[in-house]
Amino acid sequence: MFATLLSVLPIFGLVITGFIAKRLLPSHELWKGIEALVYYLFFPILLILEISKANFSEPGLIEALLATFIATLLIALLLFPIKHFFKIENRLFTSIFQGGTRYNSYVFLALSQSLFGTSGIIIAGVFMAYMIIIINILCISVLNLYGSNQSGKKSLGGILLALLKNPLIIGVLIGIAANLLQIELSGPLKQWMLYLGNSATPLSLMSVGAGLIIMMDAGKMKAITFAIVLKLLLMPAITIILLKILGVEGITAGVALLFATMPSAGNAYILSRQMGGDSDAIASMITWSTLLSIITIPLIMSLVI
């Protein structure tokens, strides 16, 4: 566990650095620009670089993807009877749903690289290609049903079109295409891409920290705590059981479990505001799940590392 903690601490050190830097440099445009560069350029370039040279014959990859998919689906399905049993208000339910199912892709990629090296980020890229689509369809569908903003509602076709424009998915798809066509990135082009890709991890994690909003809504603390327990504890527990049942081991199992331990994603807040969810509640869930994951991730990952 101590070795895992040493790998995790620098990652969250960058998150805290971003949180402090945002208070010292509060320019909204500055941080918006940094996040845009990370999202549209740095991380896609990093994914293209790593996936273009990947070996997709990693044992247990399909089974690991299946385990994460089933675990996510079980959490999602569990929330509906809980909503009706506890009579959770619609807007708050959308936040609990997003808080319990979404994951932070920036922290996931950074920790995959930190804990498992090049192999880790390659496997993480494959996970993201599938799970970004699945989780977005689930969350946007729930917001369509229970969100209060009628003008923000989206059709299934609109959801899929938006996902196809996601820069991270585009980066994964370009990397896979280059891999299948055996296109080797080399020379000045590769060096240029390395410079950009190396910027992805520190700037993305600082932007995660800059986006944290410290708030404590006492009236919604039960719901916020419930969503965090689902995301940081129940999701990993289900994933561990499924990985054991499916016989997945090694780095593939490690990346799958790491995926399950991730805190809630910052883009859930933006989506909540657009589609009439409870944006204050999801902001609290994102912040507190991120901070608490500094403790839960090393504890859980020590089970496989």
mmCIF file of C-alpha atoms in Angstrom:
data_model
loop_
_atom_site.group_PDB
_atom_site.id
_atom_site.type_symbol
_atom_site.label_atom_id
_atom_site.label_comp_id
_atom_site.label_asym_id
_atom_site.label_seq_id
_atom_site.Cartn_x
_atom_site.Cartn_y
_atom_site.Cartn_z
ATOM 1 C CA MET A 1 0.000 0.000 0.000
ATOM 2 C CA PHE A 2 2.840 2.416 0.823
ATOM 3 C CA ALA A 3 4.268 2.127 -2.708
ATOM 4 C CA THR A 4 0.825 2.820 -4.178
ATOM 5 C CA LEU A 5 0.408 5.829 -1.909
ATOM 6 C CA LEU A 6 3.754 7.218 -3.089
ATOM 7 C CA SER A 7 2.552 6.915 -6.700
ATOM 8 C CA VAL A 8 -0.815 8.498 -5.951
ATOM 9 C CA LEU A 9 0.374 11.452 -3.838
ATOM 10 C CA PRO A 10 2.146 13.391 -6.649
ATOM 11 C CA ILE A 11 -0.979 13.076 -8.794
ATOM 12 C CA PHE A 12 -3.192 14.562 -6.105
ATOM 13 C CA GLY A 13 -0.432 17.035 -5.281
ATOM 14 C CA LEU A 14 -1.012 18.490 -8.749
ATOM 15 C CA VAL A 15 -4.776 18.619 -8.073
ATOM 16 C CA ILE A 16 -4.168 20.575 -4.853
ATOM 17 C CA THR A 17 -1.674 22.812 -6.695
ATOM 18 C CA GLY A 18 -4.385 23.629 -9.226
ATOM 19 C CA PHE A 19 -6.877 24.385 -6.441
ATOM 20 C CA ILE A 20 -4.445 26.819 -4.795
ATOM 21 C CA ALA A 21 -3.341 28.335 -8.114
ATOM 22 C CA LYS A 22 -6.962 29.077 -9.044
ATOM 23 C CA ARG A 23 -7.295 31.130 -5.840
ATOM 24 C CA LEU A 24 -4.064 33.022 -6.592
ATOM 25 C CA LEU A 25 -4.832 33.412 -10.312
ATOM 26 C CA PRO A 26 -8.635 33.558 -10.367
ATOM 27 C CA SER A 27 -8.976 34.495 -14.059
ATOM 28 C CA HIS A 28 -11.845 32.403 -15.457
ATOM 29 C CA GLU A 29 -10.543 32.801 -19.004
ATOM 30 C CA LEU A 30 -7.064 31.535 -18.034
ATOM 31 C CA TRP A 31 -8.344 28.258 -16.567
ATOM 32 C CA LYS A 32 -10.931 27.835 -19.281
ATOM 33 C CA GLY A 33 -8.123 28.109 -21.845
ATOM 34 C CA ILE A 34 -5.907 25.601 -20.012
ATOM 35 C CA GLU A 35 -8.741 23.073 -19.796
ATOM 36 C CA ALA A 36 -9.546 23.554 -23.492
ATOM 37 C CA LEU A 37 -5.916 22.879 -24.460
ATOM 38 C CA VAL A 38 -5.846 19.721 -22.344
ATOM 39 C CA TYR A 39 -9.186 18.468 -23.637
ATOM 40 C CA TYR A 40 -8.833 19.300 -27.319
ATOM 41 C CA LEU A 41 -5.078 18.917 -27.863
ATOM 42 C CA PHE A 42 -2.766 17.529 -25.172
ATOM 43 C CA PHE A 43 -4.674 14.399 -24.076
ATOM 44 C CA PRO A 44 -5.802 13.384 -27.595
ATOM 45 C CA ILE A 45 -2.167 13.650 -28.752
ATOM 46 C CA LEU A 46 -0.999 11.528 -25.801
ATOM 47 C CA LEU A 47 -3.627 8.874 -26.586
ATOM 48 C CA ILE A 48 -2.643 8.793 -30.270
ATOM 49 C CA LEU A 49 1.024 8.367 -29.346
ATOM 50 C CA GLU A 50 0.469 5.504 -26.931
ATOM 51 C CA ILE A 51 -2.336 3.619 -28.674
ATOM 52 C CA SER A 52 -0.636 3.756 -32.100
ATOM 53 C CA LYS A 53 2.105 1.470 -30.727
ATOM 54 C CA ALA A 54 -0.127 -0.642 -28.478
ATOM 55 C CA ASN A 55 -0.330 -4.404 -28.328
ATOM 56 C CA PHE A 56 -4.036 -5.179 -28.035
ATOM 57 C CA SER A 57 -3.434 -8.836 -27.200
ATOM 58 C CA GLU A 58 -3.255 -8.025 -23.475
ATOM 59 C CA PRO A 59 -4.815 -11.059 -21.731
ATOM 60 C CA GLY A 60 -8.191 -10.523 -20.093
ATOM 61 C CA LEU A 61 -8.924 -7.176 -21.775
ATOM 62 C CA ILE A 62 -12.429 -8.128 -22.978
ATOM 63 C CA GLU A 63 -13.275 -9.670 -19.600
ATOM 64 C CA ALA A 64 -12.005 -6.562 -17.779
ATOM 65 C CA LEU A 65 -14.145 -4.305 -19.963
ATOM 66 C CA LEU A 66 -17.120 -6.551 -19.261
ATOM 67 C CA ALA A 67 -16.489 -6.340 -15.507
ATOM 68 C CA THR A 68 -16.435 -2.521 -15.533
ATOM 69 C CA PHE A 69 -19.511 -2.364 -17.743
ATOM 70 C CA ILE A 70 -21.510 -4.722 -15.495
ATOM 71 C CA ALA A 71 -20.384 -2.914 -12.318
ATOM 72 C CA THR A 72 -21.440 0.470 -13.766
ATOM 73 C CA LEU A 73 -24.760 -0.924 -14.955
ATOM 74 C CA LEU A 74 -25.499 -2.521 -11.567
ATOM 75 C CA ILE A 75 -24.874 0.777 -9.760
ATOM 76 C CA ALA A 76 -27.109 2.584 -12.276
ATOM 77 C CA LEU A 77 -29.944 0.054 -11.921
ATOM 78 C CA LEU A 78 -29.676 0.049 -8.120
ATOM 79 C CA LEU A 79 -30.348 3.785 -8.011
ATOM 80 C CA PHE A 80 -33.867 3.612 -9.480
ATOM 81 C CA PRO A 81 -35.552 1.571 -6.709
ATOM 82 C CA ILE A 82 -33.618 3.666 -4.157
ATOM 83 C CA LYS A 83 -35.046 6.846 -5.720
ATOM 84 C CA HIS A 84 -38.600 5.607 -5.338
ATOM 85 C CA PHE A 85 -38.106 4.035 -1.896
ATOM 86 C CA PHE A 86 -36.592 7.197 -0.373
ATOM 87 C CA LYS A 87 -38.695 9.564 -2.546
ATOM 88 C CA ILE A 88 -35.647 11.429 -3.861
ATOM 89 C CA GLU A 89 -36.540 14.626 -5.728
ATOM 90 C CA ASN A 90 -35.911 14.416 -9.504
ATOM 91 C CA ARG A 91 -33.188 17.069 -9.846
ATOM 92 C CA LEU A 92 -31.258 15.682 -6.875
ATOM 93 C CA PHE A 93 -31.582 12.166 -8.289
ATOM 94 C CA THR A 94 -29.817 13.226 -11.506
ATOM 95 C CA SER A 95 -26.868 14.405 -9.407
ATOM 96 C CA ILE A 96 -26.760 11.193 -7.353
ATOM 97 C CA PHE A 97 -26.861 9.224 -10.610
ATOM 98 C CA GLN A 98 -24.010 11.191 -12.186
ATOM 99 C CA GLY A 99 -22.024 11.190 -8.942
ATOM 100 C CA GLY A 100 -22.361 7.432 -8.613
ATOM 101 C CA THR A 101 -21.541 6.463 -12.210
ATOM 102 C CA ARG A 102 -19.267 9.065 -13.831
ATOM 103 C CA TYR A 103 -15.471 8.890 -13.557
ATOM 104 C CA ASN A 104 -12.715 11.482 -13.880
ATOM 105 C CA SER A 105 -10.870 10.609 -17.098
ATOM 106 C CA TYR A 106 -7.958 12.992 -16.356
ATOM 107 C CA VAL A 107 -7.174 11.346 -13.010
ATOM 108 C CA PHE A 108 -7.737 7.892 -14.566
ATOM 109 C CA LEU A 109 -5.211 8.455 -17.359
ATOM 110 C CA ALA A 110 -2.660 10.070 -15.058
ATOM 111 C CA LEU A 111 -2.811 7.281 -12.456
ATOM 112 C CA SER A 112 -2.824 4.556 -15.134
ATOM 113 C CA GLN A 113 0.466 5.960 -16.382
ATOM 114 C CA SER A 114 1.875 6.502 -12.885
ATOM 115 C CA LEU A 115 0.978 3.045 -11.539
ATOM 116 C CA PHE A 116 1.305 0.865 -14.649
ATOM 117 C CA GLY A 117 3.492 2.786 -17.110
ATOM 118 C CA THR A 118 2.957 2.746 -20.878
ATOM 119 C CA SER A 119 0.902 -0.471 -20.767
ATOM 120 C CA GLY A 120 -1.428 1.147 -18.259
ATOM 121 C CA ILE A 121 -2.220 4.213 -20.342
ATOM 122 C CA ILE A 122 -2.791 2.052 -23.442
ATOM 123 C CA ILE A 123 -5.321 -0.141 -21.630
ATOM 124 C CA ALA A 124 -6.878 2.963 -20.051
ATOM 125 C CA GLY A 125 -7.358 4.455 -23.526
ATOM 126 C CA VAL A 126 -9.271 1.369 -24.650
ATOM 127 C CA PHE A 127 -11.429 1.516 -21.508
ATOM 128 C CA MET A 128 -12.231 5.156 -22.168
ATOM 129 C CA ALA A 129 -13.259 4.516 -25.774
ATOM 130 C CA TYR A 130 -16.020 2.203 -24.537
ATOM 131 C CA MET A 131 -16.993 3.682 -21.193
ATOM 132 C CA ILE A 132 -17.236 7.335 -22.285
ATOM 133 C CA ILE A 133 -19.985 6.294 -24.688
ATOM 134 C CA ILE A 134 -21.828 4.008 -22.243
ATOM 135 C CA ILE A 135 -21.729 6.372 -19.260
ATOM 136 C CA ASN A 136 -22.710 9.432 -21.276
ATOM 137 C CA ILE A 137 -25.719 7.638 -22.764
ATOM 138 C CA LEU A 138 -26.805 6.562 -19.248
ATOM 139 C CA CYS A 139 -26.328 9.982 -17.626
ATOM 140 C CA ILE A 140 -27.815 12.063 -20.439
ATOM 141 C CA SER A 141 -30.811 9.714 -20.636
ATOM 142 C CA VAL A 142 -31.453 10.176 -16.893
ATOM 143 C CA LEU A 143 -31.107 13.963 -17.234
ATOM 144 C CA ASN A 144 -33.523 13.855 -20.164
ATOM 145 C CA LEU A 145 -36.048 12.045 -17.964
ATOM 146 C CA TYR A 146 -35.585 13.859 -14.652
ATOM 147 C CA GLY A 147 -33.839 17.173 -15.403
ATOM 148 C CA SER A 148 -35.887 20.374 -15.254
ATOM 149 C CA ASN A 149 -34.448 22.108 -18.336
ATOM 150 C CA GLN A 150 -36.694 21.061 -21.221
ATOM 151 C CA SER A 151 -34.681 23.029 -23.800
ATOM 152 C CA GLY A 152 -31.532 21.141 -22.788
ATOM 153 C CA LYS A 153 -32.937 17.712 -23.562
ATOM 154 C CA LYS A 154 -31.209 15.646 -26.242
ATOM 155 C CA SER A 155 -32.280 12.838 -28.576
ATOM 156 C CA LEU A 156 -30.348 9.564 -28.723
ATOM 157 C CA GLY A 157 -29.010 10.638 -32.124
ATOM 158 C CA GLY A 158 -27.871 13.946 -30.633
ATOM 159 C CA ILE A 159 -26.147 12.122 -27.767
ATOM 160 C CA LEU A 160 -24.265 9.794 -30.130
ATOM 161 C CA LEU A 161 -23.277 12.666 -32.444
ATOM 162 C CA ALA A 162 -21.901 14.653 -29.511
ATOM 163 C CA LEU A 163 -19.903 11.620 -28.359
ATOM 164 C CA LEU A 164 -18.393 11.136 -31.809
ATOM 165 C CA LYS A 165 -17.095 14.711 -31.534
ATOM 166 C CA ASN A 166 -15.453 14.007 -28.151
ATOM 167 C CA PRO A 167 -11.715 14.785 -28.613
ATOM 168 C CA LEU A 168 -10.656 11.908 -26.331
ATOM 169 C CA ILE A 169 -12.653 9.399 -28.373
ATOM 170 C CA ILE A 170 -11.252 10.909 -31.585
ATOM 171 C CA GLY A 171 -7.727 10.510 -30.179
ATOM 172 C CA VAL A 172 -8.396 6.862 -29.299
ATOM 173 C CA LEU A 173 -9.870 6.133 -32.749
ATOM 174 C CA ILE A 174 -6.946 7.796 -34.587
ATOM 175 C CA GLY A 175 -4.507 5.828 -32.433
ATOM 176 C CA ILE A 176 -6.305 2.550 -33.202
ATOM 177 C CA ALA A 177 -6.340 3.373 -36.927
ATOM 178 C CA ALA A 178 -2.603 4.147 -36.911
ATOM 179 C CA ASN A 179 -1.991 0.900 -35.023
ATOM 180 C CA LEU A 180 -4.015 -1.251 -37.431
ATOM 181 C CA LEU A 181 -2.409 0.413 -40.479
ATOM 182 C CA GLN A 182 1.022 0.029 -38.836
ATOM 183 C CA ILE A 183 1.793 3.726 -39.234
ATOM 184 C CA GLU A 184 4.927 4.466 -37.216
ATOM 185 C CA LEU A 185 5.226 7.908 -35.678
ATOM 186 C CA SER A 186 8.853 9.001 -35.759
ATOM 187 C CA GLY A 187 11.277 11.896 -36.253
ATOM 188 C CA PRO A 188 10.218 15.534 -35.760
ATOM 189 C CA LEU A 189 6.511 14.609 -35.806
ATOM 190 C CA LYS A 190 6.915 12.206 -32.904
ATOM 191 C CA GLN A 191 9.031 14.685 -30.933
ATOM 192 C CA TRP A 192 6.444 17.434 -31.463
ATOM 193 C CA MET A 193 3.708 15.090 -30.262
ATOM 194 C CA LEU A 194 5.802 14.078 -27.247
ATOM 195 C CA TYR A 195 6.197 17.710 -26.193
ATOM 196 C CA LEU A 196 2.427 18.203 -26.366
ATOM 197 C CA GLY A 197 1.556 14.847 -24.795
ATOM 198 C CA ASN A 198 3.908 15.404 -21.864
ATOM 199 C CA SER A 199 1.955 18.546 -20.992
ATOM 200 C CA ALA A 200 -1.305 16.612 -20.636
ATOM 201 C CA THR A 201 -0.885 15.092 -17.172
ATOM 202 C CA PRO A 202 0.239 18.097 -15.076
ATOM 203 C CA LEU A 203 -2.087 20.614 -16.714
ATOM 204 C CA SER A 204 -5.120 18.294 -16.686
ATOM 205 C CA LEU A 205 -4.698 17.531 -12.991
ATOM 206 C CA MET A 206 -4.236 21.203 -12.151
ATOM 207 C CA SER A 207 -7.429 21.991 -14.060
ATOM 208 C CA VAL A 208 -9.225 19.311 -12.004
ATOM 209 C CA GLY A 209 -8.076 21.122 -8.841
ATOM 210 C CA ALA A 210 -9.029 24.521 -10.250
ATOM 211 C CA GLY A 211 -12.547 23.229 -10.875
ATOM 212 C CA LEU A 212 -13.156 22.057 -7.304
ATOM 213 C CA ILE A 213 -15.888 23.986 -5.525
ATOM 214 C CA ILE A 214 -15.810 23.711 -1.733
ATOM 215 C CA MET A 215 -19.372 23.782 -0.471
ATOM 216 C CA MET A 216 -21.361 21.900 2.153
ATOM 217 C CA ASP A 217 -25.131 21.746 1.697
ATOM 218 C CA ALA A 218 -26.287 20.270 5.007
ATOM 219 C CA GLY A 219 -29.770 19.573 3.642
ATOM 220 C CA LYS A 220 -28.350 17.313 0.954
ATOM 221 C CA MET A 221 -25.454 15.723 2.839
ATOM 222 C CA LYS A 222 -27.163 12.319 3.071
ATOM 223 C CA ALA A 223 -27.612 12.183 -0.699
ATOM 224 C CA ILE A 224 -24.082 13.464 -1.347
ATOM 225 C CA THR A 225 -22.577 10.943 1.091
ATOM 226 C CA PHE A 226 -24.628 8.138 -0.452
ATOM 227 C CA ALA A 227 -23.393 8.933 -3.986
ATOM 228 C CA ILE A 228 -19.772 9.098 -2.792
ATOM 229 C CA VAL A 229 -20.059 5.718 -1.019
ATOM 230 C CA LEU A 230 -21.503 4.208 -4.197
ATOM 231 C CA LYS A 231 -18.693 5.611 -6.347
ATOM 232 C CA LEU A 232 -15.649 5.175 -4.126
ATOM 233 C CA LEU A 233 -16.525 1.971 -2.240
ATOM 234 C CA LEU A 234 -19.384 -0.051 -3.763
ATOM 235 C CA MET A 235 -18.269 0.284 -7.402
ATOM 236 C CA PRO A 236 -14.727 -1.013 -6.631
ATOM 237 C CA ALA A 237 -16.143 -3.837 -4.440
ATOM 238 C CA ILE A 238 -18.416 -5.049 -7.260
ATOM 239 C CA THR A 239 -15.558 -4.755 -9.764
ATOM 240 C CA ILE A 240 -13.208 -6.820 -7.577
ATOM 241 C CA ILE A 241 -15.811 -9.605 -7.342
ATOM 242 C CA LEU A 242 -16.440 -9.566 -11.113
ATOM 243 C CA LEU A 243 -12.703 -9.580 -11.930
ATOM 244 C CA LYS A 244 -12.281 -12.635 -9.667
ATOM 245 C CA ILE A 245 -15.239 -14.411 -11.276
ATOM 246 C CA LEU A 246 -13.974 -13.646 -14.800
ATOM 247 C CA GLY A 247 -10.391 -14.617 -13.932
ATOM 248 C CA VAL A 248 -8.774 -11.290 -14.863
ATOM 249 C CA GLU A 249 -5.302 -10.681 -13.423
ATOM 250 C CA GLY A 250 -2.210 -8.516 -13.846
ATOM 251 C CA ILE A 251 -2.106 -4.998 -15.280
ATOM 252 C CA THR A 252 -5.468 -5.404 -16.995
ATOM 253 C CA ALA A 253 -7.159 -6.153 -13.665
ATOM 254 C CA GLY A 254 -5.277 -3.246 -12.087
ATOM 255 C CA VAL A 255 -6.491 -0.726 -14.684
ATOM 256 C CA ALA A 256 -10.065 -2.079 -14.447
ATOM 257 C CA LEU A 257 -10.059 -1.674 -10.673
ATOM 258 C CA LEU A 258 -8.449 1.766 -10.960
ATOM 259 C CA PHE A 259 -11.288 2.791 -13.273
ATOM 260 C CA ALA A 260 -13.792 1.737 -10.601
ATOM 261 C CA THR A 261 -12.042 3.780 -7.887
ATOM 262 C CA MET A 262 -12.172 7.087 -9.759
ATOM 263 C CA PRO A 263 -13.889 10.153 -8.251
ATOM 264 C CA SER A 264 -16.790 11.812 -10.052
ATOM 265 C CA ALA A 265 -16.028 13.862 -13.162
ATOM 266 C CA GLY A 266 -16.016 17.649 -13.408
ATOM 267 C CA ASN A 267 -18.005 17.643 -16.657
ATOM 268 C CA ALA A 268 -20.969 16.288 -14.672
ATOM 269 C CA TYR A 269 -21.364 19.809 -13.225
ATOM 270 C CA ILE A 270 -21.504 21.396 -16.685
ATOM 271 C CA LEU A 271 -23.999 18.807 -17.926
ATOM 272 C CA SER A 272 -26.127 19.287 -14.812
ATOM 273 C CA ARG A 273 -26.338 23.047 -15.392
ATOM 274 C CA GLN A 274 -27.210 22.559 -19.073
ATOM 275 C CA MET A 275 -29.945 19.991 -18.512
ATOM 276 C CA GLY A 276 -31.602 21.118 -15.286
ATOM 277 C CA GLY A 277 -29.976 18.888 -12.684
ATOM 278 C CA ASP A 278 -29.013 19.860 -9.143
ATOM 279 C CA SER A 279 -25.695 21.522 -9.975
ATOM 280 C CA ASP A 280 -24.877 22.514 -6.373
ATOM 281 C CA ALA A 281 -25.218 18.894 -5.217
ATOM 282 C CA ILE A 282 -23.074 17.492 -8.032
ATOM 283 C CA ALA A 283 -20.422 20.169 -7.382
ATOM 284 C CA SER A 284 -20.205 18.921 -3.770
ATOM 285 C CA MET A 285 -20.041 15.294 -4.918
ATOM 286 C CA ILE A 286 -17.214 16.028 -7.367
ATOM 287 C CA THR A 287 -15.185 17.950 -4.797
ATOM 288 C CA TRP A 288 -15.576 15.585 -1.859
ATOM 289 C CA SER A 289 -15.202 12.401 -3.923
ATOM 290 C CA THR A 290 -11.963 13.831 -5.384
ATOM 291 C CA LEU A 291 -10.569 14.713 -1.957
ATOM 292 C CA LEU A 292 -11.641 11.435 -0.315
ATOM 293 C CA SER A 293 -10.263 9.379 -3.204
ATOM 294 C CA ILE A 294 -6.776 10.407 -2.050
ATOM 295 C CA ILE A 295 -7.421 7.932 0.788
ATOM 296 C CA THR A 296 -9.604 5.316 -0.914
ATOM 297 C CA ILE A 297 -7.553 4.785 -4.074
ATOM 298 C CA PRO A 298 -4.320 3.677 -2.316
ATOM 299 C CA LEU A 299 -6.305 1.452 0.060
ATOM 300 C CA ILE A 300 -8.226 -0.286 -2.732
ATOM 301 C CA MET A 301 -5.380 -0.477 -5.262
ATOM 302 C CA SER A 302 -3.128 -2.106 -2.665
ATOM 303 C CA LEU A 303 -5.350 -5.179 -3.137
ATOM 304 C CA VAL A 304 -3.977 -5.760 -6.651
ATOM 305 C CA ILE A 305 -0.548 -4.084 -6.634
#
